[in-house]
mmCIF file with all atom_site columns, C-alpha atoms in Angstrom:
data_model
loop_
_atom_site.group_PDB
_atom_site.id
_atom_site.type_symbol
_atom_site.label_atom_id
_atom_site.label_alt_id
_atom_site.label_comp_id
_atom_site.label_asym_id
_atom_site.label_entity_id
_atom_site.label_seq_id
_atom_site.pdbx_PDB_ins_code
_atom_site.Cartn_x
_atom_site.Cartn_y
_atom_site.Cartn_z
_atom_site.occupancy
_atom_site.B_iso_or_equiv
_atom_site.pdbx_formal_charge
_atom_site.auth_seq_id
_atom_site.auth_comp_id
_atom_site.auth_asym_id
_atom_site.auth_atom_id
_atom_site.pdbx_PDB_model_num
ATOM 1   C CA . MET A 1 1   ? 4.444   5.180  -55.635 1.00 43.00 ? 66  MET A CA 1
ATOM 2   C CA . LYS A 1 2   ? 0.868   3.541  -56.207 1.00 53.00 ? 67  LYS A CA 1
ATOM 3   C CA . ASP A 1 3   ? -1.981  5.394  -57.770 1.00 59.00 ? 68  ASP A CA 1
ATOM 4   C CA . ASP A 1 4   ? -4.676  3.392  -56.211 1.00 80.00 ? 69  ASP A CA 1
ATOM 5   C CA . LYS A 1 5   ? -7.690  5.701  -55.542 1.00 91.00 ? 70  LYS A CA 1
ATOM 6   C CA . PRO A 1 6   ? -10.126 5.061  -52.521 1.00 96.00 ? 71  PRO A CA 1
ATOM 7   C CA . LEU A 1 7   ? -13.498 3.754  -53.178 1.00 97.00 ? 72  LEU A CA 1
ATOM 8   C CA . LEU A 1 8   ? -14.935 6.666  -51.140 1.00 97.00 ? 73  LEU A CA 1
ATOM 9   C CA . LEU A 1 9   ? -13.638 9.008  -53.899 1.00 97.00 ? 74  LEU A CA 1
ATOM 10  C CA . PHE A 1 10  ? -16.126 7.774  -56.245 1.00 97.00 ? 75  PHE A CA 1
ATOM 11  C CA . ILE A 1 11  ? -19.068 7.602  -53.821 1.00 97.00 ? 76  ILE A CA 1
ATOM 12  C CA . TYR A 1 12  ? -18.310 11.192 -52.414 1.00 98.00 ? 77  TYR A CA 1
ATOM 13  C CA . PRO A 1 13  ? -19.893 12.989 -55.571 1.00 98.00 ? 78  PRO A CA 1
ATOM 14  C CA . LEU A 1 14  ? -23.180 10.845 -55.148 1.00 98.00 ? 79  LEU A CA 1
ATOM 15  C CA . LEU A 1 15  ? -23.351 12.132 -51.535 1.00 98.00 ? 80  LEU A CA 1
ATOM 16  C CA . ILE A 1 16  ? -22.999 15.699 -52.638 1.00 98.00 ? 81  ILE A CA 1
ATOM 17  C CA . VAL A 1 17  ? -25.735 15.340 -55.359 1.00 98.00 ? 82  VAL A CA 1
ATOM 18  C CA . VAL A 1 18  ? -28.163 13.290 -53.189 1.00 98.00 ? 83  VAL A CA 1
ATOM 19  C CA . ILE A 1 19  ? -28.023 15.648 -50.069 1.00 97.00 ? 84  ILE A CA 1
ATOM 20  C CA . PHE A 1 20  ? -28.785 18.811 -52.296 1.00 97.00 ? 85  PHE A CA 1
ATOM 21  C CA . VAL A 1 21  ? -31.080 17.412 -54.959 1.00 97.00 ? 86  VAL A CA 1
ATOM 22  C CA . LEU A 1 22  ? -33.046 14.737 -53.207 1.00 97.00 ? 87  LEU A CA 1
ATOM 23  C CA . PRO A 1 23  ? -34.816 17.390 -50.997 1.00 96.00 ? 88  PRO A CA 1
ATOM 24  C CA . PHE A 1 24  ? -36.683 18.445 -54.308 1.00 95.00 ? 89  PHE A CA 1
ATOM 25  C CA . PHE A 1 25  ? -38.037 14.840 -54.623 1.00 94.00 ? 90  PHE A CA 1
ATOM 26  C CA . SER A 1 26  ? -38.888 14.260 -50.958 1.00 92.00 ? 91  SER A CA 1
ATOM 27  C CA . PHE A 1 27  ? -41.584 15.183 -48.499 1.00 87.00 ? 92  PHE A CA 1
ATOM 28  C CA . GLU A 1 28  ? -43.351 18.504 -49.481 1.00 85.00 ? 93  GLU A CA 1
ATOM 29  C CA . GLY A 1 29  ? -42.419 20.024 -46.066 1.00 87.00 ? 94  GLY A CA 1
ATOM 30  C CA . TYR A 1 30  ? -38.929 19.285 -46.183 1.00 93.00 ? 95  TYR A CA 1
ATOM 31  C CA . ASP A 1 31  ? -36.640 22.289 -45.871 1.00 94.00 ? 96  ASP A CA 1
ATOM 32  C CA . ILE A 1 32  ? -32.939 21.941 -46.872 1.00 95.00 ? 97  ILE A CA 1
ATOM 33  C CA . LEU A 1 33  ? -31.691 24.375 -44.288 1.00 96.00 ? 98  LEU A CA 1
ATOM 34  C CA . LYS A 1 34  ? -33.784 22.866 -41.312 1.00 94.00 ? 99  LYS A CA 1
ATOM 35  C CA . HIS A 1 35  ? -34.059 19.225 -42.041 1.00 95.00 ? 100 HIS A CA 1
ATOM 36  C CA . THR A 1 36  ? -31.334 16.789 -41.925 1.00 95.00 ? 101 THR A CA 1
ATOM 37  C CA . THR A 1 37  ? -29.988 13.926 -44.409 1.00 96.00 ? 102 THR A CA 1
ATOM 38  C CA . SER A 1 38  ? -31.578 11.320 -41.852 1.00 95.00 ? 103 SER A CA 1
ATOM 39  C CA . GLN A 1 39  ? -34.964 12.968 -42.440 1.00 94.00 ? 104 GLN A CA 1
ATOM 40  C CA . LEU A 1 40  ? -34.350 12.452 -46.121 1.00 95.00 ? 105 LEU A CA 1
ATOM 41  C CA . GLY A 1 41  ? -34.208 8.724  -45.445 1.00 95.00 ? 106 GLY A CA 1
ATOM 42  C CA . ALA A 1 42  ? -36.920 8.754  -42.581 1.00 94.00 ? 107 ALA A CA 1
ATOM 43  C CA . GLN A 1 43  ? -39.690 6.407  -42.214 1.00 92.00 ? 108 GLN A CA 1
ATOM 44  C CA . LEU A 1 44  ? -42.575 6.748  -44.790 1.00 88.00 ? 109 LEU A CA 1
ATOM 45  C CA . THR A 1 45  ? -40.754 9.409  -46.748 1.00 92.00 ? 110 THR A CA 1
ATOM 46  C CA . PRO A 1 46  ? -40.893 9.550  -50.437 1.00 93.00 ? 111 PRO A CA 1
ATOM 47  C CA . ASN A 1 47  ? -37.629 8.256  -52.165 1.00 96.00 ? 112 ASN A CA 1
ATOM 48  C CA . ALA A 1 48  ? -36.064 7.442  -48.827 1.00 96.00 ? 113 ALA A CA 1
ATOM 49  C CA . TRP A 1 49  ? -34.434 4.573  -50.156 1.00 97.00 ? 114 TRP A CA 1
ATOM 50  C CA . VAL A 1 50  ? -32.050 6.801  -52.260 1.00 98.00 ? 115 VAL A CA 1
ATOM 51  C CA . MET A 1 51  ? -30.604 8.600  -49.199 1.00 98.00 ? 116 MET A CA 1
ATOM 52  C CA . ASN A 1 52  ? -30.193 5.206  -47.223 1.00 98.00 ? 117 ASN A CA 1
ATOM 53  C CA . THR A 1 53  ? -28.564 3.457  -50.222 1.00 98.00 ? 118 THR A CA 1
ATOM 54  C CA . VAL A 1 54  ? -26.037 6.364  -50.203 1.00 98.00 ? 119 VAL A CA 1
ATOM 55  C CA . PHE A 1 55  ? -25.489 5.883  -46.356 1.00 98.00 ? 120 PHE A CA 1
ATOM 56  C CA . MET A 1 56  ? -24.726 2.192  -46.951 1.00 98.00 ? 121 MET A CA 1
ATOM 57  C CA . LEU A 1 57  ? -22.428 2.852  -49.899 1.00 98.00 ? 122 LEU A CA 1
ATOM 58  C CA . LEU A 1 58  ? -20.615 5.304  -47.793 1.00 98.00 ? 123 LEU A CA 1
ATOM 59  C CA . GLY A 1 59  ? -20.273 2.853  -44.618 1.00 98.00 ? 124 GLY A CA 1
ATOM 60  C CA . GLY A 1 60  ? -19.129 0.220  -47.260 1.00 98.00 ? 125 GLY A CA 1
ATOM 61  C CA . ALA A 1 61  ? -16.611 2.304  -48.938 1.00 98.00 ? 126 ALA A CA 1
ATOM 62  C CA . VAL A 1 62  ? -15.113 3.542  -45.762 1.00 98.00 ? 127 VAL A CA 1
ATOM 63  C CA . ILE A 1 63  ? -14.778 -0.065 -44.302 1.00 98.00 ? 128 ILE A CA 1
ATOM 64  C CA . ILE A 1 64  ? -13.046 -1.282 -47.396 1.00 97.00 ? 129 ILE A CA 1
ATOM 65  C CA . ASP A 1 65  ? -10.765 1.746  -47.641 1.00 97.00 ? 130 ASP A CA 1
ATOM 66  C CA . SER A 1 66  ? -9.884  1.631  -44.000 1.00 97.00 ? 131 SER A CA 1
ATOM 67  C CA . LEU A 1 67  ? -8.796  -1.929 -44.432 1.00 96.00 ? 132 LEU A CA 1
ATOM 68  C CA . LYS A 1 68  ? -6.654  -1.311 -47.435 1.00 95.00 ? 133 LYS A CA 1
ATOM 69  C CA . SER A 1 69  ? -5.184  2.050  -46.600 1.00 96.00 ? 134 SER A CA 1
ATOM 70  C CA . LEU A 1 70  ? -4.633  1.916  -42.879 1.00 96.00 ? 135 LEU A CA 1
ATOM 71  C CA . LYS A 1 71  ? -2.561  -1.376 -42.705 1.00 93.00 ? 136 LYS A CA 1
ATOM 72  C CA . GLY A 1 72  ? -0.755  -1.684 -39.517 1.00 94.00 ? 137 GLY A CA 1
ATOM 73  C CA . PHE A 1 73  ? -2.983  1.121  -37.790 1.00 97.00 ? 138 PHE A CA 1
ATOM 74  C CA . TYR A 1 74  ? -5.369  -1.062 -35.943 1.00 97.00 ? 139 TYR A CA 1
ATOM 75  C CA . VAL A 1 75  ? -6.772  1.512  -33.588 1.00 97.00 ? 140 VAL A CA 1
ATOM 76  C CA . GLN A 1 76  ? -7.742  3.790  -36.459 1.00 97.00 ? 141 GLN A CA 1
ATOM 77  C CA . GLN A 1 77  ? -9.013  0.846  -38.556 1.00 97.00 ? 142 GLN A CA 1
ATOM 78  C CA . VAL A 1 78  ? -11.341 -0.378 -35.620 1.00 98.00 ? 143 VAL A CA 1
ATOM 79  C CA . VAL A 1 79  ? -12.644 3.178  -34.881 1.00 98.00 ? 144 VAL A CA 1
ATOM 80  C CA . LEU A 1 80  ? -13.369 3.691  -38.596 1.00 98.00 ? 145 LEU A CA 1
ATOM 81  C CA . ILE A 1 81  ? -15.075 0.361  -38.900 1.00 98.00 ? 146 ILE A CA 1
ATOM 82  C CA . ILE A 1 82  ? -17.373 1.386  -35.971 1.00 98.00 ? 147 ILE A CA 1
ATOM 83  C CA . PHE A 1 83  ? -18.070 4.639  -37.608 1.00 98.00 ? 148 PHE A CA 1
ATOM 84  C CA . ALA A 1 84  ? -18.866 2.921  -40.889 1.00 98.00 ? 149 ALA A CA 1
ATOM 85  C CA . SER A 1 85  ? -20.975 0.214  -39.529 1.00 98.00 ? 150 SER A CA 1
ATOM 86  C CA . THR A 1 86  ? -23.030 2.584  -37.447 1.00 98.00 ? 151 THR A CA 1
ATOM 87  C CA . LEU A 1 87  ? -23.550 4.711  -40.352 1.00 98.00 ? 152 LEU A CA 1
ATOM 88  C CA . ILE A 1 88  ? -24.920 1.733  -42.312 1.00 98.00 ? 153 ILE A CA 1
ATOM 89  C CA . LEU A 1 89  ? -27.313 0.971  -39.251 1.00 98.00 ? 154 LEU A CA 1
ATOM 90  C CA . THR A 1 90  ? -28.594 4.464  -39.448 1.00 97.00 ? 155 THR A CA 1
ATOM 91  C CA . ALA A 1 91  ? -29.919 3.518  -42.869 1.00 97.00 ? 156 ALA A CA 1
ATOM 92  C CA . ILE A 1 92  ? -31.455 0.352  -41.797 1.00 97.00 ? 157 ILE A CA 1
ATOM 93  C CA . PHE A 1 93  ? -33.105 1.877  -38.489 1.00 96.00 ? 158 PHE A CA 1
ATOM 94  C CA . ARG A 1 94  ? -34.557 4.986  -39.893 1.00 94.00 ? 159 ARG A CA 1
ATOM 95  C CA . HIS A 1 95  ? -35.319 8.580  -38.473 1.00 92.00 ? 160 HIS A CA 1
ATOM 96  C CA . GLU A 1 96  ? -39.125 9.219  -37.595 1.00 90.00 ? 161 GLU A CA 1
ATOM 97  C CA . HIS A 1 97  ? -41.147 10.825 -40.283 1.00 85.00 ? 162 HIS A CA 1
ATOM 98  C CA . ILE A 1 98  ? -40.772 14.584 -40.903 1.00 81.00 ? 163 ILE A CA 1
ATOM 99  C CA . THR A 1 99  ? -44.121 15.430 -39.452 1.00 78.00 ? 164 THR A CA 1
ATOM 100 C CA . SER A 1 100 ? -45.599 15.210 -36.097 1.00 60.00 ? 165 SER A CA 1
ATOM 101 C CA . LEU A 1 101 ? -48.099 12.642 -37.235 1.00 58.00 ? 166 LEU A CA 1
ATOM 102 C CA . PHE A 1 102 ? -45.708 9.917  -36.412 1.00 58.00 ? 167 PHE A CA 1
ATOM 103 C CA . THR A 1 103 ? -44.677 9.420  -32.911 1.00 62.00 ? 168 THR A CA 1
ATOM 104 C CA . HIS A 1 104 ? -40.986 8.617  -31.774 1.00 68.00 ? 169 HIS A CA 1
ATOM 105 C CA . ASN A 1 105 ? -40.682 4.825  -31.963 1.00 87.00 ? 170 ASN A CA 1
ATOM 106 C CA . ILE A 1 106 ? -37.959 2.163  -31.375 1.00 92.00 ? 171 ILE A CA 1
ATOM 107 C CA . GLU A 1 107 ? -36.594 2.447  -34.928 1.00 93.00 ? 172 GLU A CA 1
ATOM 108 C CA . ALA A 1 108 ? -36.092 6.137  -34.524 1.00 92.00 ? 173 ALA A CA 1
ATOM 109 C CA . GLU A 1 109 ? -34.500 5.585  -31.054 1.00 92.00 ? 174 GLU A CA 1
ATOM 110 C CA . LEU A 1 110 ? -32.066 3.269  -32.616 1.00 95.00 ? 175 LEU A CA 1
ATOM 111 C CA . HIS A 1 111 ? -31.359 5.468  -35.623 1.00 95.00 ? 176 HIS A CA 1
ATOM 112 C CA . SER A 1 112 ? -30.483 8.226  -32.910 1.00 93.00 ? 177 SER A CA 1
ATOM 113 C CA . LEU A 1 113 ? -28.266 6.031  -31.026 1.00 96.00 ? 178 LEU A CA 1
ATOM 114 C CA . PHE A 1 114 ? -26.334 4.959  -34.066 1.00 97.00 ? 179 PHE A CA 1
ATOM 115 C CA . ALA A 1 115 ? -26.097 8.386  -35.401 1.00 96.00 ? 180 ALA A CA 1
ATOM 116 C CA . THR A 1 116 ? -24.662 9.546  -32.084 1.00 96.00 ? 181 THR A CA 1
ATOM 117 C CA . ILE A 1 117 ? -22.020 6.778  -32.294 1.00 97.00 ? 182 ILE A CA 1
ATOM 118 C CA . VAL A 1 118 ? -21.107 7.788  -36.070 1.00 98.00 ? 183 VAL A CA 1
ATOM 119 C CA . GLY A 1 119 ? -20.431 11.429 -34.905 1.00 96.00 ? 184 GLY A CA 1
ATOM 120 C CA . PHE A 1 120 ? -18.650 10.344 -31.731 1.00 97.00 ? 185 PHE A CA 1
ATOM 121 C CA . SER A 1 121 ? -16.383 7.754  -33.591 1.00 98.00 ? 186 SER A CA 1
ATOM 122 C CA . PHE A 1 122 ? -15.474 10.147 -36.189 1.00 98.00 ? 187 PHE A CA 1
ATOM 123 C CA . VAL A 1 123 ? -14.188 12.604 -33.528 1.00 97.00 ? 188 VAL A CA 1
ATOM 124 C CA . VAL A 1 124 ? -12.080 9.869  -31.800 1.00 98.00 ? 189 VAL A CA 1
ATOM 125 C CA . PHE A 1 125 ? -10.732 8.930  -35.174 1.00 98.00 ? 190 PHE A CA 1
ATOM 126 C CA . ALA A 1 126 ? -9.595  12.254 -36.163 1.00 98.00 ? 191 ALA A CA 1
ATOM 127 C CA . MET A 1 127 ? -8.019  12.740 -32.601 1.00 98.00 ? 192 MET A CA 1
ATOM 128 C CA . SER A 1 128 ? -6.311  9.472  -33.065 1.00 97.00 ? 193 SER A CA 1
ATOM 129 C CA . MET A 1 129 ? -4.835  10.510 -36.307 1.00 97.00 ? 194 MET A CA 1
ATOM 130 C CA . TYR A 1 130 ? -2.950  13.200 -34.479 1.00 97.00 ? 195 TYR A CA 1
ATOM 131 C CA . PHE A 1 131 ? -0.708  10.505 -33.218 1.00 96.00 ? 196 PHE A CA 1
ATOM 132 C CA . ILE A 1 132 ? 0.194   8.547  -36.262 1.00 96.00 ? 197 ILE A CA 1
ATOM 133 C CA . GLU A 1 133 ? 0.667   11.564 -38.686 1.00 95.00 ? 198 GLU A CA 1
ATOM 134 C CA . GLU A 1 134 ? 4.235   12.470 -39.362 1.00 92.00 ? 199 GLU A CA 1
ATOM 135 C CA . GLU A 1 135 ? 3.848   16.076 -40.579 1.00 95.00 ? 200 GLU A CA 1
ATOM 136 C CA . VAL A 1 136 ? 3.017   18.805 -38.092 1.00 96.00 ? 201 VAL A CA 1
ATOM 137 C CA . LYS A 1 137 ? 0.547   20.334 -40.802 1.00 96.00 ? 202 LYS A CA 1
ATOM 138 C CA . ARG A 1 138 ? -1.282  17.108 -40.926 1.00 96.00 ? 203 ARG A CA 1
ATOM 139 C CA . LYS A 1 139 ? -1.398  16.770 -37.061 1.00 97.00 ? 204 LYS A CA 1
ATOM 140 C CA . GLN A 1 140 ? -2.715  20.142 -37.152 1.00 97.00 ? 205 GLN A CA 1
ATOM 141 C CA . ILE A 1 141 ? -5.448  19.384 -39.621 1.00 97.00 ? 206 ILE A CA 1
ATOM 142 C CA . SER A 1 142 ? -6.451  16.268 -37.500 1.00 97.00 ? 207 SER A CA 1
ATOM 143 C CA . ILE A 1 143 ? -6.933  18.545 -34.420 1.00 97.00 ? 208 ILE A CA 1
ATOM 144 C CA . LEU A 1 144 ? -8.848  21.245 -36.577 1.00 97.00 ? 209 LEU A CA 1
ATOM 145 C CA . MET A 1 145 ? -11.123 18.392 -37.861 1.00 98.00 ? 210 MET A CA 1
ATOM 146 C CA . VAL A 1 146 ? -11.895 17.413 -34.122 1.00 97.00 ? 211 VAL A CA 1
ATOM 147 C CA . PHE A 1 147 ? -12.748 21.150 -33.368 1.00 98.00 ? 212 PHE A CA 1
ATOM 148 C CA . ILE A 1 148 ? -14.782 21.739 -36.593 1.00 97.00 ? 213 ILE A CA 1
ATOM 149 C CA . THR A 1 149 ? -16.920 18.453 -36.135 1.00 96.00 ? 214 THR A CA 1
ATOM 150 C CA . THR A 1 150 ? -17.668 19.223 -32.476 1.00 96.00 ? 215 THR A CA 1
ATOM 151 C CA . LEU A 1 151 ? -18.517 22.807 -33.155 1.00 97.00 ? 216 LEU A CA 1
ATOM 152 C CA . LEU A 1 152 ? -20.933 21.791 -36.112 1.00 96.00 ? 217 LEU A CA 1
ATOM 153 C CA . SER A 1 153 ? -22.276 19.159 -33.906 1.00 95.00 ? 218 SER A CA 1
ATOM 154 C CA . ILE A 1 154 ? -23.158 21.738 -31.143 1.00 96.00 ? 219 ILE A CA 1
ATOM 155 C CA . LEU A 1 155 ? -24.627 23.990 -33.749 1.00 96.00 ? 220 LEU A CA 1
ATOM 156 C CA . ILE A 1 156 ? -26.855 21.187 -35.294 1.00 94.00 ? 221 ILE A CA 1
ATOM 157 C CA . PHE A 1 157 ? -28.345 20.633 -31.763 1.00 92.00 ? 222 PHE A CA 1
ATOM 158 C CA . SER A 1 158 ? -28.568 24.398 -30.743 1.00 95.00 ? 223 SER A CA 1
ATOM 159 C CA . MET A 1 159 ? -29.658 26.084 -33.926 1.00 94.00 ? 224 MET A CA 1
ATOM 160 C CA . GLU A 1 160 ? -32.564 23.989 -35.348 1.00 91.00 ? 225 GLU A CA 1
ATOM 161 C CA . PRO A 1 161 ? -33.565 26.458 -38.143 1.00 94.00 ? 226 PRO A CA 1
ATOM 162 C CA . LEU A 1 162 ? -30.246 25.918 -39.753 1.00 97.00 ? 227 LEU A CA 1
ATOM 163 C CA . ARG A 1 163 ? -29.700 22.301 -38.590 1.00 96.00 ? 228 ARG A CA 1
ATOM 164 C CA . GLY A 1 164 ? -29.969 20.690 -42.144 1.00 96.00 ? 229 GLY A CA 1
ATOM 165 C CA . LEU A 1 165 ? -27.124 23.403 -43.313 1.00 97.00 ? 230 LEU A CA 1
ATOM 166 C CA . PHE A 1 166 ? -24.882 22.577 -40.643 1.00 97.00 ? 231 PHE A CA 1
ATOM 167 C CA . GLN A 1 167 ? -25.000 18.738 -41.010 1.00 97.00 ? 232 GLN A CA 1
ATOM 168 C CA . ARG A 1 168 ? -24.355 18.907 -44.835 1.00 98.00 ? 233 ARG A CA 1
ATOM 169 C CA . LEU A 1 169 ? -21.402 21.020 -44.154 1.00 98.00 ? 234 LEU A CA 1
ATOM 170 C CA . MET A 1 170 ? -20.144 18.345 -41.596 1.00 97.00 ? 235 MET A CA 1
ATOM 171 C CA . PHE A 1 171 ? -20.652 15.596 -43.965 1.00 97.00 ? 236 PHE A CA 1
ATOM 172 C CA . ILE A 1 172 ? -18.888 17.494 -46.925 1.00 97.00 ? 237 ILE A CA 1
ATOM 173 C CA . ILE A 1 173 ? -15.847 18.392 -44.632 1.00 97.00 ? 238 ILE A CA 1
ATOM 174 C CA . SER A 1 174 ? -15.818 14.993 -42.801 1.00 98.00 ? 239 SER A CA 1
ATOM 175 C CA . PHE A 1 175 ? -15.758 12.671 -45.969 1.00 98.00 ? 240 PHE A CA 1
ATOM 176 C CA . LEU A 1 176 ? -13.276 14.894 -47.623 1.00 98.00 ? 241 LEU A CA 1
ATOM 177 C CA . TYR A 1 177 ? -11.071 14.405 -44.753 1.00 98.00 ? 242 TYR A CA 1
ATOM 178 C CA . LEU A 1 178 ? -11.373 10.789 -44.966 1.00 98.00 ? 243 LEU A CA 1
ATOM 179 C CA . ILE A 1 179 ? -10.653 10.663 -48.658 1.00 98.00 ? 244 ILE A CA 1
ATOM 180 C CA . ASP A 1 180 ? -7.613  12.675 -48.015 1.00 97.00 ? 245 ASP A CA 1
ATOM 181 C CA . ILE A 1 181 ? -6.447  10.121 -45.216 1.00 97.00 ? 246 ILE A CA 1
ATOM 182 C CA . PHE A 1 182 ? -7.058  7.202  -47.401 1.00 97.00 ? 247 PHE A CA 1
ATOM 183 C CA . ILE A 1 183 ? -5.056  8.691  -50.292 1.00 95.00 ? 248 ILE A CA 1
ATOM 184 C CA . HIS A 1 184 ? -2.252  9.746  -48.097 1.00 94.00 ? 249 HIS A CA 1
ATOM 185 C CA . PHE A 1 185 ? -1.864  6.377  -46.452 1.00 93.00 ? 250 PHE A CA 1
ATOM 186 C CA . LYS A 1 186 ? -2.792  4.281  -49.321 1.00 84.00 ? 251 LYS A CA 1
ATOM 187 C CA . ASN A 1 187 ? -0.206  5.618  -51.590 1.00 75.00 ? 252 ASN A CA 1
ATOM 188 C CA . GLY A 1 188 ? 2.500   5.215  -49.092 1.00 70.00 ? 253 GLY A CA 1
ATOM 189 C CA . LEU A 1 189 ? 2.834   9.168  -48.540 1.00 67.00 ? 254 LEU A CA 1
ATOM 190 C CA . ASN A 1 190 ? 3.208   8.728  -44.658 1.00 64.00 ? 255 ASN A CA 1
ATOM 191 C CA . ILE A 1 191 ? 6.633   7.747  -43.198 1.00 48.00 ? 256 ILE A CA 1
ATOM 192 C CA . LYS A 1 192 ? 5.446   5.455  -40.749 1.00 48.00 ? 257 LYS A CA 1
ATOM 193 C CA . GLU A 1 193 ? 3.695   3.071  -43.204 1.00 41.00 ? 258 GLU A CA 1
ATOM 194 C CA . LYS A 1 194 ? 6.812   2.756  -45.146 1.00 42.00 ? 259 LYS A CA 1
ATOM 195 C CA . ILE A 1 195 ? 8.674   1.767  -42.124 1.00 41.00 ? 260 ILE A CA 1
ATOM 196 C CA . ASN A 1 196 ? 6.093   -0.797 -41.185 1.00 43.00 ? 261 ASN A CA 1
ATOM 197 C CA . ASP A 1 197 ? 6.460   -2.182 -44.495 1.00 42.00 ? 262 ASP A CA 1
#
């Protein structure tokens, strides 16, 4: 059995540090419970490049890991590449500034579009994993991920005072799930990949 760790495993700790530490070095009015990670990387925001760099690193890692780990599972690879590419695009086209001094603009509109695709493609990916996982427990985890990320998405839009908290929780859970998928498939722990080989 291989012991080839996914690249995402090394980027993940950086994500955790940045989403919880960067708020102290961001805009003065930033509230970690209320404001999102996108607002850490927003237009005209101090140290926004840090959050946006992490978004790009995460996207790049997911693309590389999906190509290496999910060989033969082309639907899942395509969906993850869409997920990762739009995540990178959310770093290029940034959220509007945290204050009301700056109006919603085309860059922010594109950011919102790409962020929506990120969330939707992740749910589609988790749902698709149900059909290729061999173990009942792992199938159940895939369905659970669909439920959790959908619920958190609803909470993000419906409970504004805790939007930042729910989004951070979604990031933590979602990328942990992806790391597990990449390790499981990359190391040949799934029966189907062994058959395909």
